[in-house]
């Protein structure tokens, strides 16, 4: 069982399929690890080449096989549009501890829609962490 802290550095994206016809799109990212979801800031007017350089932290316990990355286009007067998704397996970062920024394919409707750059770091929880939190035995009489 894996327990610890997963840090996700959302760097940038490029070559995204721009879903806005009249303006540059305003992309943001929704990161999901198991049932925990976090959202980046909106890269207003960044179009198909946004940069975020934002870090997100997820507490991991149990089975967390992948990080799901969903790129959205923020729209003021209608529902936000899905630009594409990437699925990043986490087994390598759990074993290595740190993975430098790497490019992952963004897919929508089984077609390539650009790429996203993400770095991952995993810090395992101390094995004695739970025992230490109880403070040991009280020996006063």
Backbone as numpy.savetxt, mean C-alpha at the origin, in Angstrom:
# Nx Ny Nz CAx CAy CAz Cx Cy Cz
3.13 -18.12 11.68 2.29 -16.94 11.68 3.18 -15.68 11.68
2.84 -14.73 10.85 3.61 -13.49 10.72 3.00 -12.42 11.62
3.87 -11.74 12.40 3.43 -10.62 13.23 4.45 -9.52 13.16
3.98 -8.31 12.99 4.91 -7.19 12.96 4.32 -5.98 12.28
5.23 -5.14 11.76 4.83 -3.87 11.17 5.29 -3.84 9.71
4.35 -3.58 8.81 4.65 -3.46 7.39 4.60 -1.98 7.02
5.74 -1.45 6.55 5.80 -0.07 6.08 5.78 -0.08 4.56
4.90 0.72 4.01 4.74 0.83 2.56 5.10 2.25 2.14
6.11 2.38 1.29 6.47 3.68 0.73 5.88 3.75 -0.68
4.84 4.56 -0.82 4.21 4.79 -2.11 4.99 5.90 -2.80
5.74 5.55 -3.84 6.65 6.50 -4.48 5.94 7.27 -5.59
5.57 6.58 -6.66 5.02 7.26 -7.83 4.35 6.25 -8.75
3.78 6.77 -9.82 3.23 5.93 -10.88 3.56 6.59 -12.20
3.56 5.81 -13.27 3.78 6.40 -14.59 3.06 5.59 -15.65
2.77 6.28 -16.74 2.11 5.62 -17.85 0.68 5.21 -17.56
0.06 5.85 -16.55 -1.31 5.48 -16.21 -2.27 5.87 -17.33
-3.31 5.11 -17.49 -4.34 5.37 -18.48 -5.19 6.53 -17.95
-5.03 7.73 -18.51 -5.72 8.93 -18.04 -7.20 8.83 -18.40
-8.04 8.77 -17.36 -9.48 8.57 -17.57 -10.25 9.87 -17.74
-9.59 11.02 -17.57 -10.29 12.31 -17.74 -10.08 12.81 -19.17
-11.16 13.25 -19.79 -11.10 13.70 -21.18 -10.69 15.16 -21.31
-11.15 16.02 -20.40 -10.94 17.45 -20.54 -9.80 17.99 -19.67
-9.55 17.37 -18.54 -8.50 17.81 -17.61 -7.55 16.65 -17.35
-6.45 16.94 -16.66 -5.59 15.86 -16.19 -6.27 15.18 -15.01
-6.10 13.89 -14.90 -6.76 13.20 -13.78 -6.07 13.53 -12.46
-6.80 13.28 -11.39 -6.35 13.55 -10.03 -6.24 12.21 -9.29
-5.14 11.48 -9.49 -5.04 10.13 -8.94 -4.74 10.08 -7.43
-5.26 9.05 -6.81 -4.92 8.70 -5.44 -4.91 7.19 -5.36
-4.38 6.66 -4.26 -4.21 5.22 -4.11 -4.89 4.73 -2.84
-5.55 3.59 -2.94 -6.10 2.90 -1.77 -5.27 1.64 -1.58
-4.61 1.53 -0.42 -3.78 0.38 -0.08 -4.56 -0.51 0.87
-4.60 -1.81 0.60 -5.33 -2.74 1.45 -4.45 -3.93 1.80
-4.29 -4.16 3.11 -3.58 -5.33 3.61 -4.57 -6.07 4.50
-4.99 -7.24 4.07 -6.10 -7.98 4.69 -7.31 -7.08 4.69
-7.87 -6.74 5.84 -9.07 -5.90 5.86 -8.76 -4.45 6.21
-7.46 -4.13 6.38 -7.06 -2.76 6.75 -6.81 -1.94 5.47
-7.44 -0.78 5.41 -7.37 0.05 4.21 -6.85 1.44 4.57
-5.94 1.97 3.74 -5.44 3.33 3.91 -5.42 4.02 2.56
-5.61 5.34 2.58 -5.73 6.11 1.35 -4.66 7.20 1.30
-4.07 7.37 0.12 -3.06 8.42 -0.08 -3.76 9.76 -0.29
-2.94 10.80 -0.35 -3.48 12.10 -0.73 -3.76 12.07 -2.23
-4.59 13.00 -2.69 -4.90 13.12 -4.11 -3.78 13.95 -4.76
-3.20 13.41 -5.83 -2.18 14.14 -6.59 -2.91 14.99 -7.62
-3.42 16.14 -7.17 -4.28 16.99 -8.02 -3.58 17.40 -9.31
-4.24 17.12 -10.43 -3.74 17.52 -11.73 -2.49 16.82 -12.19
-2.08 15.74 -11.50 -0.83 15.05 -11.84 -0.96 14.18 -13.08
-2.18 13.90 -13.51 -2.38 13.11 -14.72 -1.84 11.71 -14.60
-1.13 11.26 -15.65 -0.67 9.87 -15.72 0.70 9.64 -15.08
1.31 10.68 -14.48 2.64 10.57 -13.89 2.68 11.11 -12.46
1.81 10.65 -11.55 1.76 11.22 -10.19 2.95 10.79 -9.33
3.29 11.66 -8.37 4.28 11.33 -7.35 3.65 11.59 -5.99
3.85 10.63 -5.06 3.29 10.79 -3.72 4.39 10.86 -2.65
5.32 9.92 -2.68 6.36 9.81 -1.65 5.74 9.84 -0.24
4.74 8.99 -0.04 4.05 8.87 1.25 4.30 7.49 1.85
4.39 7.45 3.17 4.61 6.18 3.88 3.36 5.81 4.66
3.01 4.54 4.60 1.86 3.98 5.31 2.34 2.81 6.16
1.74 2.63 7.33 2.13 1.54 8.22 0.92 0.66 8.50
1.11 -0.64 8.35 0.07 -1.62 8.64 0.58 -2.56 9.74
-0.25 -2.83 10.74 0.05 -3.87 11.73 -0.35 -5.20 11.11
0.58 -6.14 11.09 0.33 -7.43 10.46 0.36 -8.52 11.52
-0.69 -9.32 11.56 -0.70 -10.51 12.42 -1.51 -11.57 11.71
-0.94 -12.76 11.63 -1.62 -13.83 10.93 -1.20 -13.88 9.48
-2.09 -14.35 8.65 -1.79 -14.56 7.25 -2.12 -13.30 6.45
-1.12 -12.66 5.88 -1.30 -11.48 5.03 -0.52 -11.74 3.74
-1.13 -12.45 2.78 -0.37 -12.89 1.61 -0.03 -11.79 0.61
-0.78 -10.66 0.61 -0.56 -9.67 -0.42 -0.99 -8.28 0.02
-0.46 -7.30 -0.69 -0.88 -5.91 -0.54 -1.62 -5.57 -1.82
-2.86 -5.12 -1.68 -3.65 -4.73 -2.85 -3.55 -3.22 -3.01
-3.27 -2.79 -4.22 -3.09 -1.38 -4.52 -4.11 -1.01 -5.59
-4.97 -0.07 -5.26 -6.01 0.36 -6.19 -5.79 1.83 -6.50
-5.58 2.17 -7.76 -5.40 3.56 -8.17 -6.73 4.10 -8.67
-7.10 5.24 -8.10 -8.39 5.86 -8.41 -8.15 7.26 -8.97
-9.15 7.77 -9.71 -9.14 9.15 -10.20 -10.24 9.89 -9.45
-9.86 10.89 -8.67 -10.82 11.67 -7.90 -11.60 12.60 -8.83
-12.91 12.49 -8.79 -13.77 13.35 -9.60 -14.68 14.15 -8.69
-14.78 15.45 -8.92 -15.55 16.34 -8.06 -17.06 16.15 -8.23
-17.52 15.92 -9.45 -18.96 15.92 -9.69 -19.54 14.57 -10.06
-18.73 13.52 -9.96 -19.24 12.17 -10.23 -18.44 11.18 -9.38
-18.81 9.92 -9.46 -18.10 8.90 -8.69 -16.66 8.80 -9.18
-15.74 8.51 -8.25 -14.34 8.35 -8.62 -14.19 7.14 -9.54
-13.26 7.25 -10.48 -13.04 6.20 -11.48 -11.87 5.31 -11.07
-12.01 4.01 -11.30 -10.91 3.08 -11.11 -9.96 3.19 -12.29
-8.69 3.49 -12.00 -7.68 3.57 -13.05 -7.09 2.19 -13.28
-6.83 1.46 -12.18 -6.28 0.12 -12.28 -5.84 -0.38 -10.92
-5.38 -1.64 -10.88 -4.98 -2.27 -9.63 -3.68 -3.03 -9.80
-2.99 -3.20 -8.67 -1.80 -4.05 -8.62 -1.90 -4.90 -7.36
-1.39 -6.10 -7.44 -1.38 -7.01 -6.30 0.08 -7.39 -6.04
0.56 -7.06 -4.83 1.97 -7.28 -4.50 2.09 -8.38 -3.46
2.68 -9.52 -3.81 2.88 -10.59 -2.84 3.82 -10.11 -1.72
3.54 -10.51 -0.48 4.32 -10.03 0.66 5.32 -11.04 1.20
5.32 -12.26 0.70 6.21 -13.30 1.23 7.67 -12.88 1.19
8.11 -12.23 0.10 9.52 -11.83 -0.03 9.92 -10.81 1.02
9.06 -9.82 1.30 9.41 -8.81 2.31 9.40 -9.42 3.71
8.54 -10.39 3.96 8.54 -11.06 5.27 9.85 -11.82 5.48
10.42 -12.37 4.40 11.67 -13.12 4.51 12.89 -12.21 4.49
12.89 -11.20 3.62 14.06 -10.32 3.44 14.10 -9.16 4.43
12.94 -8.70 4.87 12.87 -7.57 5.79 12.69 -6.23 5.10
13.28 -6.09 3.90 13.18 -4.82 3.19 13.32 -5.07 1.69
12.46 -4.41 0.92 12.55 -4.47 -0.53 12.64 -3.04 -1.06
13.65 -2.73 -1.87 13.79 -1.36 -2.40 12.62 -1.02 -3.32
12.48 0.25 -3.68 11.39 0.62 -4.59 11.41 -0.24 -5.85
10.27 -0.82 -6.15 10.13 -1.69 -7.31 8.88 -1.31 -8.08
8.91 -1.57 -9.37 7.80 -1.23 -10.25 6.87 -2.43 -10.36
5.57 -2.15 -10.23 4.54 -3.19 -10.33 3.54 -2.78 -11.41
3.11 -3.76 -12.18 2.17 -3.50 -13.26 0.79 -3.15 -12.72
0.16 -2.14 -13.31 -1.20 -1.75 -12.98 -2.11 -2.34 -14.06
-3.13 -3.07 -13.62 -4.01 -3.80 -14.52 -5.46 -3.36 -14.31
-6.21 -3.26 -15.40 -7.66 -3.06 -15.33 -8.28 -3.83 -16.48
-9.30 -4.61 -16.18 -9.95 -5.45 -17.20 -8.93 -6.31 -17.94
-7.98 -6.88 -17.18 -6.95 -7.77 -17.69 -6.02 -7.11 -18.72
-5.97 -5.77 -18.72 -5.08 -5.05 -19.62 -4.12 -4.16 -18.84
-2.91 -4.01 -19.37 -1.89 -3.15 -18.77 -2.35 -1.70 -18.83
-2.29 -1.00 -17.65 -2.73 0.40 -17.57 -1.67 1.32 -16.98
-0.41 0.87 -16.94 0.66 1.67 -16.39 1.40 0.91 -15.31
2.19 1.65 -14.51 2.94 1.00 -13.44 3.04 1.90 -12.23
3.25 1.25 -11.08 3.35 1.97 -9.81 4.62 1.52 -9.09
5.30 2.47 -8.44 6.55 2.17 -7.75 6.32 2.20 -6.24
6.67 1.10 -5.58 6.43 0.95 -4.14 7.62 0.24 -3.50
8.03 0.71 -2.30 9.05 0.04 -1.49 8.37 -0.54 -0.26
8.88 -1.67 0.24 8.28 -2.34 1.39 9.35 -2.64 2.45
8.97 -2.48 3.72 9.83 -2.85 4.84 8.98 -3.56 5.87
9.48 -4.70 6.38 8.76 -5.44 7.42 9.64 -5.55 8.65
9.07 -5.18 9.80 9.75 -5.30 11.08 8.99 -6.31 11.92
9.57 -7.49 12.20 8.86 -8.49 12.99 8.62 -8.01 14.42
7.52 -8.45 15.00 7.23 -8.15 16.41 8.16 -8.98 17.27
8.53 -8.45 18.43 9.34 -9.20 19.38 8.53 -10.39 19.87
9.15 -11.55 19.99 8.44 -12.75 20.43 7.97 -12.63 21.87
8.71 -11.88 22.70 8.35 -11.73 24.11 7.43 -10.54 24.35
7.00 -9.86 23.29 6.24 -8.62 23.42 4.99 -8.79 24.28
4.23 -9.86 24.03 3.00 -10.07 24.80 3.30 -10.34 26.26
4.31 -11.19 26.53 4.65 -11.52 27.92 5.12 -10.28 28.68
5.92 -9.43 28.02 6.43 -8.23 28.68 5.31 -7.27 29.03
4.25 -7.25 28.24 3.18 -6.30 28.49 2.41 -6.62 29.77
2.55 -7.84 30.29 1.87 -8.20 31.52 2.69 -7.84 32.75
3.98 -7.53 32.57 4.82 -7.05 33.66 5.32 -8.11 34.62
5.15 -9.36 34.34 5.66 -10.42 35.21 4.81 -10.59 36.47
5.36 -11.34 37.44 4.63 -11.68 38.66 4.72 -10.54 39.69
3.66 -10.33 40.41 3.66 -9.37 41.50 4.07 -10.12 42.76
5.24 -9.79 43.32 5.77 -10.56 44.46 5.49 -9.91 45.80
4.72 -8.84 45.86 4.44 -8.21 47.16 3.42 -9.04 47.92
3.48 -9.00 49.27 2.55 -9.79 50.11 1.62 -8.92 50.88
